[in-house]
Structures are given as structure tokens and as C-alpha cells.
Short mmCIF file of C-alpha atoms in Angstrom, two decimals:
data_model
loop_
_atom_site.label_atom_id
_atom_site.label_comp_id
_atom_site.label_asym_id
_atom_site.label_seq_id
_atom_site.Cartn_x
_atom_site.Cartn_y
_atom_site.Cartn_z
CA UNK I 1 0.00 0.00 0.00
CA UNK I 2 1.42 3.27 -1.10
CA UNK I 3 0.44 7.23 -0.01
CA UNK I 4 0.60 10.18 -1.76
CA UNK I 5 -0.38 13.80 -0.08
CA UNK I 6 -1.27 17.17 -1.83
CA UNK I 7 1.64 18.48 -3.89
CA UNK I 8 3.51 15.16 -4.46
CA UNK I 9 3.95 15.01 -8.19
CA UNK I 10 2.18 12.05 -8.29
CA UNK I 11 -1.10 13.06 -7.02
CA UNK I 12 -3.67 13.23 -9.15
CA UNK I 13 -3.82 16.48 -11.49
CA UNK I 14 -7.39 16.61 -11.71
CA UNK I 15 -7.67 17.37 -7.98
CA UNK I 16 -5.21 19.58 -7.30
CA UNK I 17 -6.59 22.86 -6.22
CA UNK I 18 -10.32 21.64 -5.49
CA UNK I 19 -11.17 22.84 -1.95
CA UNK I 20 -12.18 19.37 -0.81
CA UNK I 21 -9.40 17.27 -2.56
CA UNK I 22 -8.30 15.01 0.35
CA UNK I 23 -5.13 15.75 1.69
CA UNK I 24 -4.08 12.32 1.91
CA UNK I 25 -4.62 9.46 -0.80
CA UNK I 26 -3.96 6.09 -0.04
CA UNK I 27 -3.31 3.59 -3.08
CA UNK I 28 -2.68 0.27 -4.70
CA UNK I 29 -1.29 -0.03 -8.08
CA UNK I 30 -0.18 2.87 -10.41
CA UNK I 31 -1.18 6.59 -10.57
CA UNK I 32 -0.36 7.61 -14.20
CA UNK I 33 -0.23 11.40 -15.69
CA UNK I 34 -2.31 10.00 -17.97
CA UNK I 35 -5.46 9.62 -15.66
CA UNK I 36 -5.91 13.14 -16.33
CA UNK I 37 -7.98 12.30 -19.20
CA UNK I 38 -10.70 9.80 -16.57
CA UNK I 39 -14.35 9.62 -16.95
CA UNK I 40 -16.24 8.65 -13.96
CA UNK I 41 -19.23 6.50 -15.09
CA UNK I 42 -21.65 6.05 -12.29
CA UNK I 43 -25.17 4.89 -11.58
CA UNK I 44 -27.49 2.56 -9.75
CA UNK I 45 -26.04 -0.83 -7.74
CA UNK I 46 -29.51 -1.81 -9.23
CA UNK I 47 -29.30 -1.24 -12.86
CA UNK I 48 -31.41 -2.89 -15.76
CA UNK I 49 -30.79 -4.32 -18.72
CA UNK I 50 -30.81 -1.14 -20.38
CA UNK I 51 -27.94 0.32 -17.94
CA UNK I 52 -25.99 -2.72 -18.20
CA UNK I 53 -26.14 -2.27 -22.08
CA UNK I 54 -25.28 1.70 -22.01
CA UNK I 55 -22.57 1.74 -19.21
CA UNK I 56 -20.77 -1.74 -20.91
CA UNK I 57 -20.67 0.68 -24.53
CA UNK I 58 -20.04 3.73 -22.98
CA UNK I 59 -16.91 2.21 -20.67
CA UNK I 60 -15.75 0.26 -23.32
CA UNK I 61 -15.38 2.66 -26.09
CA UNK I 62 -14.04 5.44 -23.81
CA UNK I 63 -11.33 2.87 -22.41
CA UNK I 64 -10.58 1.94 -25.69
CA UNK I 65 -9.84 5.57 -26.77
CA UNK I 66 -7.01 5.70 -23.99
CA UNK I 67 -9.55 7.42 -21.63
CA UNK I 68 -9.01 6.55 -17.84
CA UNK I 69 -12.54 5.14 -16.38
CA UNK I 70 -13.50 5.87 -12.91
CA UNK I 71 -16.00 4.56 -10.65
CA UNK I 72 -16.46 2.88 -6.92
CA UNK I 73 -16.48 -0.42 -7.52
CA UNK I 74 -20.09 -0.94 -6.04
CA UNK I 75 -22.34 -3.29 -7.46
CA UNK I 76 -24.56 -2.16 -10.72
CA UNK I 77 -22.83 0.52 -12.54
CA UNK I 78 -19.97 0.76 -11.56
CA UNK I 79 -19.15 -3.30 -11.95
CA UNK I 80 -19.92 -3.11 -15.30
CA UNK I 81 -18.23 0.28 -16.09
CA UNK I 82 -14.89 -1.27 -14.18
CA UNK I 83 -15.53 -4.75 -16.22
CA UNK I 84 -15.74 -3.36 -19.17
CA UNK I 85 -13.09 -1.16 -19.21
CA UNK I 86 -10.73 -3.73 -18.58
CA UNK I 87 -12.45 -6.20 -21.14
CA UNK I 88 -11.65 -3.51 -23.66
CA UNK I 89 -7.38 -3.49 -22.62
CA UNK I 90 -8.62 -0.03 -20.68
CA UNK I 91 -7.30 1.36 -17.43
CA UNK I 92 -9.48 1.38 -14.28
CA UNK I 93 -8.98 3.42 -11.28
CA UNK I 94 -12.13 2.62 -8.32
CA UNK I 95 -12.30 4.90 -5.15
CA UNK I 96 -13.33 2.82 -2.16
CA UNK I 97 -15.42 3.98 0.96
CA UNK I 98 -12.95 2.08 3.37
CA UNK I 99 -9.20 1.04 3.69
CA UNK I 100 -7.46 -0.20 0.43
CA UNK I 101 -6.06 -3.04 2.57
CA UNK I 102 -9.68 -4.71 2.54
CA UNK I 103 -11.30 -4.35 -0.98
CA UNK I 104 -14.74 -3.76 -0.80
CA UNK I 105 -17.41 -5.03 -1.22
CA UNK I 106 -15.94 -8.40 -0.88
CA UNK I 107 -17.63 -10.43 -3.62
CA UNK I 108 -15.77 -7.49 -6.27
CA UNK I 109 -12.56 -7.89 -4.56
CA UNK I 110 -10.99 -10.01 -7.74
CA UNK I 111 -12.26 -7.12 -9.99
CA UNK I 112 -10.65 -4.27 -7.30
CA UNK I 113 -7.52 -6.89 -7.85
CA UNK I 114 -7.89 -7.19 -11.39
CA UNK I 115 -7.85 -3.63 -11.54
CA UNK I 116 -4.77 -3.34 -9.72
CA UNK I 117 -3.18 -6.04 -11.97
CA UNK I 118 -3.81 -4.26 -15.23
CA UNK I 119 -1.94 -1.14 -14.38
CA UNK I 120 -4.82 0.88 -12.86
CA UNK I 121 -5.67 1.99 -9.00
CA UNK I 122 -7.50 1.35 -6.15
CA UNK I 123 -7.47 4.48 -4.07
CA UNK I 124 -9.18 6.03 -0.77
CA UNK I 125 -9.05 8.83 1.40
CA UNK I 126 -9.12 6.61 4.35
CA UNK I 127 -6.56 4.94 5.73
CA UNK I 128 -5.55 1.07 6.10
CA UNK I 129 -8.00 -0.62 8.32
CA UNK I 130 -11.08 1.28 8.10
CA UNK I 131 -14.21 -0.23 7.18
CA UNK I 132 -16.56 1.57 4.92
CA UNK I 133 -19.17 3.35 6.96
CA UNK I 134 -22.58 4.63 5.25
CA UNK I 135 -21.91 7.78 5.57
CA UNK I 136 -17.92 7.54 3.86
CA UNK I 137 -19.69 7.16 0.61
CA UNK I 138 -20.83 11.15 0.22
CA UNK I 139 -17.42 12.14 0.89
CA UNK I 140 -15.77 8.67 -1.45
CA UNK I 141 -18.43 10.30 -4.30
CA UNK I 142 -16.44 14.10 -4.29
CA UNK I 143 -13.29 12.30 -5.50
CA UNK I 144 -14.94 9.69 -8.05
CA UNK I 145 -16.00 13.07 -9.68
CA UNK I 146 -13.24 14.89 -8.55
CA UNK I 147 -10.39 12.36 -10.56
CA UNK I 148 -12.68 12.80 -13.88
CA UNK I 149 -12.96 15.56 -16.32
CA UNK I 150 -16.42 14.47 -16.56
CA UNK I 151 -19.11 12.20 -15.04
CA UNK I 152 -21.30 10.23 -16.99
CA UNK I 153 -25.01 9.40 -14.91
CA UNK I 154 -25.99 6.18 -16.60
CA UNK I 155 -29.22 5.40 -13.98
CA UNK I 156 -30.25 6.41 -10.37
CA UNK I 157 -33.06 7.08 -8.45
CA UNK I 158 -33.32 10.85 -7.69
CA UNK I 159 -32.82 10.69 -4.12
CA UNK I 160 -29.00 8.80 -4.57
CA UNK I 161 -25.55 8.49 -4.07
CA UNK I 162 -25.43 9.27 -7.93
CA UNK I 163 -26.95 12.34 -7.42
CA UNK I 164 -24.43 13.38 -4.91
CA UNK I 165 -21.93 12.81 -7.09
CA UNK I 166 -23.28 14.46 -10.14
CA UNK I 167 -23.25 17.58 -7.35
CA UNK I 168 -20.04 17.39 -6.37
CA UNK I 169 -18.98 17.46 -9.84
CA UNK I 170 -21.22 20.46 -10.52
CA UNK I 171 -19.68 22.02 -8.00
CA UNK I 172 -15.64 21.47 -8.76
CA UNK I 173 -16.87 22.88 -12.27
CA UNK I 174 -16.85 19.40 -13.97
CA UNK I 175 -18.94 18.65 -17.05
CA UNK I 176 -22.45 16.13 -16.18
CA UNK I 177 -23.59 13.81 -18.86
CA UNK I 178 -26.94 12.54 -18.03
CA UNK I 179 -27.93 9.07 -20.29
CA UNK I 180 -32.07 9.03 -20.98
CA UNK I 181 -33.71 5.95 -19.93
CA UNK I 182 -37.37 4.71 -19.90
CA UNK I 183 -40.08 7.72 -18.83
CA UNK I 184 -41.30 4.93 -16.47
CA UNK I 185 -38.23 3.23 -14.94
CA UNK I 186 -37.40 4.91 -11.34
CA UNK I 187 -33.33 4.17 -12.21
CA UNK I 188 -34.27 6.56 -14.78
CA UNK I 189 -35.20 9.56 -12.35
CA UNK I 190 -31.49 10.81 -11.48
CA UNK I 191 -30.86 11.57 -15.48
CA UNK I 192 -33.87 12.71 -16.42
CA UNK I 193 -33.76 14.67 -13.29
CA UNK I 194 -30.33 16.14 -14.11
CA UNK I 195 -31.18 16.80 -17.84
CA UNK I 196 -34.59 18.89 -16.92
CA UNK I 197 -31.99 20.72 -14.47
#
């Protein structure tokens, strides 16, 4: 497990200067210059068919382009945005809500270590042996956003973690794409919401 702090040269570009970029990241693989060009791709842990579909192009063509793909390893989106990022020779970095020593949750550990493998990062603000708490997961969703020059919202219910992070990224001046779903799926309420916004 490796550290970096604010003003290391290896810290992550795209969060240098935001007033909540944590001043301490712990890691596990590589941090690359290159991650300045990341996408966070986020969404619901329960996404349908139609999310699975969108997020697996989306990741997949954007990793394939050289584009850095970033997302919290949860279950839903971001599994299939890490997945297929990697399926595509792509680089990966997920933000945990917990210690990198314990990749979580445990059932993705092989893709957090799969991740790691291929070149990319698993990273967190909090330090070894700390197990995600509910409430880490507001504060894990400022640097998912934070590491990307844009977010991409593939589903969500309005009230949601993706909507949190789709604020935080309004809010360090990052660009929000919203993917329409079905008028009458609830995982379609966060983009719809963010598009009539």
C-alpha cells in the first residue's frame, strides 16, 4: 500500500486545487499522468438491462480511446463500467469507501484486484484498516467526480448516491452527462432529473 499527499507530483492532477481534494490518498497499483484524461461513469447498484447495455458501450469505447474510467467499484454501474473497461485493454482506477487493505465489497474484490493487476488503482481517502461506513460514501463520491474531467449518470433514483456525485462534480466545475432511460423506470429519475436541471 502506497500514499501520496497534496503536492507530491504524483497526485492526481485533476484534484489539485479543489477545496475538498483530500489531503491524503492512499493507493494500490499505479497513478499515471495519464489519468488526467478519466471519466467517472456512475449509476445505480440496481441497474437494468438497459444500464448494463449503455454503461458496458459507454466504458468500453471510452477505455478503448485511452480514456481513464472511474467509478467505486459498487455493485450495478460501476461493476460493469470497471468490467468493461478492462475487457476492452482499458485502465481502471475505483475509489473505495474504506481502507485499500480490505477491498470492498468483498464479492468485487478479484475485480478491485484485477484492476490493480492491469496497471490501474484502487485508491481512498481513508486509511488502512477502516471499514466503509454509510456515511464515507458522500465524501468517497467528491473524488470519483473529482479524478474525472467528466461524469457520466448512466441510472439512479433521484434521491442517490449518484446524485451526490453528479453535485459534487457540478460544483468542482466538472462537465455532467446525463444518459435518458425509460419515462417509467425509477433508475431513470437521477438523469432525467439532471437533464430537466
Amino acid at each position: 500500500i502506497a500514499y501520496t499527499i497534496q503536492g507530491d507530483s504524483i497526485y492526481p492532477t485533476n484534484l489539485r486545487g479543489l477545496d475538498d481534494a483530500p489531503p491524503v490518498l492512499y493507493f494500490k497499483g499505479k497513478l499515471k499522468a495519464r489519468d488526467v484524461n478519466a471519466v467517472a461513469i456512475v449509476g445505480s447498484r440496481k441497474m437494468t438491462s438497459y444500464g448494463r447495455e449503455v454503461t458496458q458501450k459507454l466504458s468500453s469505447e471510452l477505455a478503448s480511446l485511452g480514456i481513464t474510467i472511474v467509478s467505486g467499484l459498487a455493485f450495478g454501474v460501476d461493476y460493469a463500467a470497471h468490467k468493461s473497461a478492462l475487457d476492452a485493454g482499458g485502465r481502471c482506477i475505483a475509489v473505495l469507501a474504506g481502507g485499500v487493505d480490505k477491498i470492498t465489497p468483498r464479492s468485487n474484490e478479484w475485480l478491485g484486484l484485477s484492476i490493480i493487476k492491469s496497471g490501474g488503482a484502487v485508491i481512498s481517502e481513508y486509511p488502512p484498516g477502516v471499514i466503509p461506513q454509510r456515511h464515507f460514501f458522500p465524501f468517497r463520491n467528491r473524488i470519483i467526480s473529482g479524478l474525472s474531467k467528466a461524469v457520466i449518470v448512466v441510472e439512479g433514483m433521484v434521491k442517490s448516491g449518484t446524485i451526490h456525485t453528479a453535485n459534487h462534480a457540478a460544483t468542482q466545475g466538472r462537465q455532467v452527462f446525463a444518459v435518458p432511460g425509460q419515462i417509467t423506470s425509477p433508475m431513470s429519475g437521477a438523469p432525467h432529473y439532471l437533464i430537466k436541471n
